[in-house]
Coordinates of C-alpha atoms in Angstrom, one line a residue:
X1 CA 21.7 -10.2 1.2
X2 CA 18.2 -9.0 2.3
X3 CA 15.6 -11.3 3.0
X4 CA 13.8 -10.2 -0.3
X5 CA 16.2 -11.2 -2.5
X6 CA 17.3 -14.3 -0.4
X7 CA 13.8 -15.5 -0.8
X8 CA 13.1 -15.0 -4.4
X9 CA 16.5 -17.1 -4.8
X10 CA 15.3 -19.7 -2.1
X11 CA 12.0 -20.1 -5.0
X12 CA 14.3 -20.2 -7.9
X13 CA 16.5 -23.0 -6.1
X14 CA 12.9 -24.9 -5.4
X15 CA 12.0 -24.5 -8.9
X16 CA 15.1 -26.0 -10.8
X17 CA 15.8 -28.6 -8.4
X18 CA 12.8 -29.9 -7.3
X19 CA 13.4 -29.5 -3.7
X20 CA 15.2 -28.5 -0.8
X21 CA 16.6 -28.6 2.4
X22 CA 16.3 -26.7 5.5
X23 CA 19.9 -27.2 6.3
X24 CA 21.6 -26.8 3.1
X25 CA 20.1 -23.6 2.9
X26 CA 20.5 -22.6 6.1
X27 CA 24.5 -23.1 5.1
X28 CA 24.4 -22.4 1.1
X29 CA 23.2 -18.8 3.2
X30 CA 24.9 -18.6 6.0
X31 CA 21.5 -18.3 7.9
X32 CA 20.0 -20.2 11.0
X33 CA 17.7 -22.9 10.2
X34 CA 15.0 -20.8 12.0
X35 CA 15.3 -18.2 9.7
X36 CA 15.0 -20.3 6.9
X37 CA 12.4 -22.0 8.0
X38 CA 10.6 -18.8 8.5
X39 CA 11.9 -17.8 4.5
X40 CA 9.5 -21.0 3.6
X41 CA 6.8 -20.1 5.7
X42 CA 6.5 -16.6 4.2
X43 CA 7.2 -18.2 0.5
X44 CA 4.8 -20.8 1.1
X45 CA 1.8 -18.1 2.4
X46 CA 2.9 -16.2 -0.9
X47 CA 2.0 -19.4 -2.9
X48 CA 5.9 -19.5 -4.3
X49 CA 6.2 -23.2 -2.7
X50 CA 4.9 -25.9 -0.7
X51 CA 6.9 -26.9 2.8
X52 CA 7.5 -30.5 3.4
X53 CA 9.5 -32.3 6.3
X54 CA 12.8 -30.6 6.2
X55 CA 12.2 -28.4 3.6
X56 CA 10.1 -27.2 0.6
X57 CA 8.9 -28.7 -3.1
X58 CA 7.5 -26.7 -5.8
X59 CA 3.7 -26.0 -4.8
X60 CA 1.6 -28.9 -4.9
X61 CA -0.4 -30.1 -7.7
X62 CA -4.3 -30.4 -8.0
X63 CA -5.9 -33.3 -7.1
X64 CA -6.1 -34.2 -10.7
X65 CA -2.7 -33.7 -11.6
X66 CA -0.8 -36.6 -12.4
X67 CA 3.0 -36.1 -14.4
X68 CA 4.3 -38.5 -16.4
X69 CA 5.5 -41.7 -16.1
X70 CA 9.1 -40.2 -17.5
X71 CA 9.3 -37.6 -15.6
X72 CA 8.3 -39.5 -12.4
X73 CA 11.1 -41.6 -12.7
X74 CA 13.9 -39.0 -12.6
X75 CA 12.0 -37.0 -9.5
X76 CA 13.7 -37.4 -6.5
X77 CA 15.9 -40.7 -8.3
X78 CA 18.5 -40.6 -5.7
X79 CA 15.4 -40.9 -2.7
X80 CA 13.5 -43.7 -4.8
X81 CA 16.7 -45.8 -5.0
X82 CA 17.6 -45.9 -1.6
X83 CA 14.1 -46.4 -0.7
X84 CA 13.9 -49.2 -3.2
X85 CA 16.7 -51.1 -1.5
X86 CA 15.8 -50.6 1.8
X87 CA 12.6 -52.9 0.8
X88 CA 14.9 -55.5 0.3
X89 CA 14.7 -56.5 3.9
X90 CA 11.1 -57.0 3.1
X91 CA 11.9 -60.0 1.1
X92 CA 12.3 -63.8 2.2
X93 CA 14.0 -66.4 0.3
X94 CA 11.1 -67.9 -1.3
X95 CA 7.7 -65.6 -1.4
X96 CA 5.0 -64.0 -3.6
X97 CA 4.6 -60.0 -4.4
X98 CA 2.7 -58.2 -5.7
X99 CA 3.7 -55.0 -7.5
X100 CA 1.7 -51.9 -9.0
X101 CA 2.7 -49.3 -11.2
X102 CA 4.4 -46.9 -9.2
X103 CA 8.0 -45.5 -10.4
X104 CA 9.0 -46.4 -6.9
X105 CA 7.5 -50.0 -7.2
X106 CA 9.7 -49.9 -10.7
X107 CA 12.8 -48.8 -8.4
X108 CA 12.3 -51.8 -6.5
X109 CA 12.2 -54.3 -9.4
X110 CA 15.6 -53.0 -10.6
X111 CA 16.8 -53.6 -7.5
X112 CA 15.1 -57.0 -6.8
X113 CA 17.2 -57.8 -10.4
X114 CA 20.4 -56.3 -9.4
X115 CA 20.3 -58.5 -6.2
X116 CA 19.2 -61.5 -8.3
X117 CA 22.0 -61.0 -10.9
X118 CA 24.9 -60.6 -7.6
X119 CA 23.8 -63.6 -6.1
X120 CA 23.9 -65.6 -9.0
X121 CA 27.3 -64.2 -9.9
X122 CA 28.8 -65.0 -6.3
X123 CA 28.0 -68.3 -6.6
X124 CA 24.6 -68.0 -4.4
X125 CA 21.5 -69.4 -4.5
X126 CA 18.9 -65.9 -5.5
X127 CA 16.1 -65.9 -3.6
X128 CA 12.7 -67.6 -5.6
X129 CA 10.2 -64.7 -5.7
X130 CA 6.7 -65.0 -7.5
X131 CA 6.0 -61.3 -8.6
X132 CA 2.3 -60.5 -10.1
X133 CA 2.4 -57.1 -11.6
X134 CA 0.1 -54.6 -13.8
X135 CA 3.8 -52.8 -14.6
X136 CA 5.5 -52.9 -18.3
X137 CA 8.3 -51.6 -16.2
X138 CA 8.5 -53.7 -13.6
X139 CA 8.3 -56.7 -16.3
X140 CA 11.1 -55.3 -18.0
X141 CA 13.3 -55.1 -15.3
X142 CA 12.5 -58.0 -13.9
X143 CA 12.4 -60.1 -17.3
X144 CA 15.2 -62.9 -17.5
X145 CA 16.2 -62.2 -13.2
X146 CA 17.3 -65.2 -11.6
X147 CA 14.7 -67.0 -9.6
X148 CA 12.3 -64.5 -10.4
X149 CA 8.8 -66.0 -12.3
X150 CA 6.5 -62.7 -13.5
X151 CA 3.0 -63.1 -13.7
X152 CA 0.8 -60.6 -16.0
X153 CA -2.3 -59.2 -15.0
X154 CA -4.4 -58.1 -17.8
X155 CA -6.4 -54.9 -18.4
X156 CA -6.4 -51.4 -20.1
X157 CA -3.1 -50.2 -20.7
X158 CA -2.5 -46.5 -19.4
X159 CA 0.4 -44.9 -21.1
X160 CA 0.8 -42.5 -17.7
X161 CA 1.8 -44.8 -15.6
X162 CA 2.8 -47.2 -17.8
X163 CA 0.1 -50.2 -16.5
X164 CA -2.8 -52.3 -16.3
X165 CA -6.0 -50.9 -14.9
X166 CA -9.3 -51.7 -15.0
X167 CA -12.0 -54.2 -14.2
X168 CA -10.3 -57.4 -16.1
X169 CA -7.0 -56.3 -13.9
X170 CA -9.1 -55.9 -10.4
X171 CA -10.6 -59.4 -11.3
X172 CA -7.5 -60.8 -11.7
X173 CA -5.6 -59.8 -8.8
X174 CA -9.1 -60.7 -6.4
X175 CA -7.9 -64.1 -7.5
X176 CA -4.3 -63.9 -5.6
X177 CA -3.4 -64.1 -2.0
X178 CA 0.2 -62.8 -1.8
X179 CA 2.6 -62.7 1.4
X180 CA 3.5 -59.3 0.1
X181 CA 1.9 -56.4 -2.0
X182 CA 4.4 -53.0 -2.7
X183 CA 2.3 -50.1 -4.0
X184 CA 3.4 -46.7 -4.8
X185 CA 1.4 -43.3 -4.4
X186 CA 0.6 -40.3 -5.3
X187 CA 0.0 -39.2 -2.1
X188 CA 0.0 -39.7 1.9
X189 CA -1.9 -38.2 4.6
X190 CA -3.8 -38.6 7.6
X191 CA -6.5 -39.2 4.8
X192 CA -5.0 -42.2 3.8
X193 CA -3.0 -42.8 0.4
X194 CA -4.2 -41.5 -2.8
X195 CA -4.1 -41.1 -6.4
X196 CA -6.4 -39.2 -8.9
X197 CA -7.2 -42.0 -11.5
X198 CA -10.2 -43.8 -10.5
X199 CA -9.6 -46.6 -12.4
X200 CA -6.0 -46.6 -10.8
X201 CA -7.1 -46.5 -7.4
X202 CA -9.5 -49.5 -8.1
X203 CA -6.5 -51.7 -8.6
X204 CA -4.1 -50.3 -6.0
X205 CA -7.3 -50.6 -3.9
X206 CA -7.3 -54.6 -5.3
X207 CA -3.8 -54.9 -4.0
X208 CA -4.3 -54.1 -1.3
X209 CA -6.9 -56.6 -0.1
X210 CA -4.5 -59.0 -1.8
X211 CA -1.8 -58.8 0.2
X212 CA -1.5 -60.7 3.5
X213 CA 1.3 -58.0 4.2
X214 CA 1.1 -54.4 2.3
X215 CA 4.5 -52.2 2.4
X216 CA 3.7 -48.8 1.1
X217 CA 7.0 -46.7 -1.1
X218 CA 7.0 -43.2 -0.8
X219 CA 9.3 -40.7 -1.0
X220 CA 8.5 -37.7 2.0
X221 CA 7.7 -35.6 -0.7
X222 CA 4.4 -37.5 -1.0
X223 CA 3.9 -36.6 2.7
X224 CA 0.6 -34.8 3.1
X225 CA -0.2 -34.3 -0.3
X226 CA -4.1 -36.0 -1.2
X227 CA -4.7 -36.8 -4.6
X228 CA -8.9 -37.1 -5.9
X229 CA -9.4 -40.9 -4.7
X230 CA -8.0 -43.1 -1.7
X231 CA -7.1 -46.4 -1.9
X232 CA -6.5 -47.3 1.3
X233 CA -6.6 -46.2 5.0
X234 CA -3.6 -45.6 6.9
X235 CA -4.7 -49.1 9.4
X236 CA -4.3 -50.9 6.2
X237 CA -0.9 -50.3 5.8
X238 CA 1.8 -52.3 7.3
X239 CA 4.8 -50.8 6.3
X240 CA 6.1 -47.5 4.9
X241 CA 9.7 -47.4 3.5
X242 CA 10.7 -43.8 2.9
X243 CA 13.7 -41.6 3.1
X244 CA 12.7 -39.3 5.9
X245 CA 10.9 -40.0 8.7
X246 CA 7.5 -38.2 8.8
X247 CA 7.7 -35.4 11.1
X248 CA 4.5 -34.2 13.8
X249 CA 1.7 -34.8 13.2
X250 CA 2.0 -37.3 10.3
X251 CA 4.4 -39.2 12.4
X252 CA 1.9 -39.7 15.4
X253 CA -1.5 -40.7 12.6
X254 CA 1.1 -43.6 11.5
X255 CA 2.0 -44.7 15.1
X256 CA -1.9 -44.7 16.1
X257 CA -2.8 -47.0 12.8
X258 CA 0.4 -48.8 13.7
X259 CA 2.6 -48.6 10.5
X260 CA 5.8 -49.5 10.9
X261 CA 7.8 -46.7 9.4
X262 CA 11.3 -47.8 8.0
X263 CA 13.7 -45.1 6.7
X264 CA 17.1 -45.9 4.7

């Protein structure tokens, strides 16, 4: 196959699934990983894709763009699950969390509920978690969990990401001091973390200050993409649970503001 053709198939691959990796091509090809690597760097200079650690996505949206809720949740599902229970370790027996509207954060409740639901079954005592949330999916997955009490923070409802933002919902969480707050994002550089809402930052922002530990989800994808408005610094991150460990130089700008990086 020439190189051509082996590329404009490497962009079609990246296109109907989303993403892929170095490796897998490198074999689905019968390639070195060096030359695919340098497929994706001439795709990516040729605006067909964007490069990310260990292989490519579809090119980057604007700063603006934000996809659905729906469509959100079934990106990279496999990635968000595993990530989701890897934050499990986050969790002590009794504790209050916070969180936002992310479809990771909404990965997490299922899996706060799934662990709930086995520990009851086996006999065991679930652990007693406090969760305050601006997230009709996170409320419904959580709703009727063992142990679990949900508290509602008010505000205007945004159908995108299926939660409460807003001035009555930054109020409300100024009003909480949780042992832990779990945020989402739309993306994660040296910048910072970012999303393009304003009024969404404003209430990840909120959580933030609200947490007495904040743990970060993000799938790698997320890695060095910047969305219109930050919401926090890297330094006031504790913890990011991901499903690949950021490569150079993302990797050293989380060491120096001392995030603890936890991969599956």
């Amino acid at each position: 196959m020439f190189a051509e053709e082996r590329q404009r198939r490497i962009a079609e691959l990246v296109s109907e699934a989303g993403r892929v990796n170095v490796t897998d091509l490198a074999a689905d090809f019968d390639i070195t990983t060096e030359t695919v690597r340098r497929d994706l760097a001439a795709l990516e200079k040729a605006g067909a894709l964007q490069r990310v650690h260990g292989g490519a996505v579809p090119c980057r949206p604007h700063s603006l763009e934000e996809p659905t809720f729906g469509d959100r949740e079934i990106h990279n599902l496999d990635e968000k699950t595993a990530i989701a229970r890897s934050a499990l370790s986050l969790l002590e027996e009794t504790m209050s969390i916070s969180l936002d509207g992310g479809t990771t954060c909404a990965a997490f409740a299922r899996a706060i509920a799934d662990e709930a639901n086995a520990r009851q079954s086996a006999g065991q005592i679930p652990r007693q978690l406090r969760v305050i949330t601006n997230s009709l999916s996170v409320i419904d997955s959580l709703a009727g969990a063992p142990g679990v009490e949900i508290f509602v923070l008010p505000g205007r409802f945004r159908p995108v990401t299926r939660a409460m933002v807003g001035p009555q919902t930054v109020t409300a969480i100024d009003g909480h001091r949780v042992d832990l707050a779990v945020l989402g994002t739309n993306g994660l550089s040296d910048d910072g973390v970012s999303t393009p809402d304003h009024d969404e930052a404003a209430t990840k922002s909120a959580f933030v200050h609200s947490g007495r530990k904040v743990a970060v989800l993000a799938d790698s994808a997320k890695f060095d993409a910047v969305s219109l408005v930050r919401f926090a610094e890297l330094d006031q991150i504790d913890v990011l649970i991901t499903d690949e460990a950021p490569d150079e130089p993302m990797a050293t700008h989380l060491e120096t503001a001392e995030v603890e990086v936890v991969t599956p």
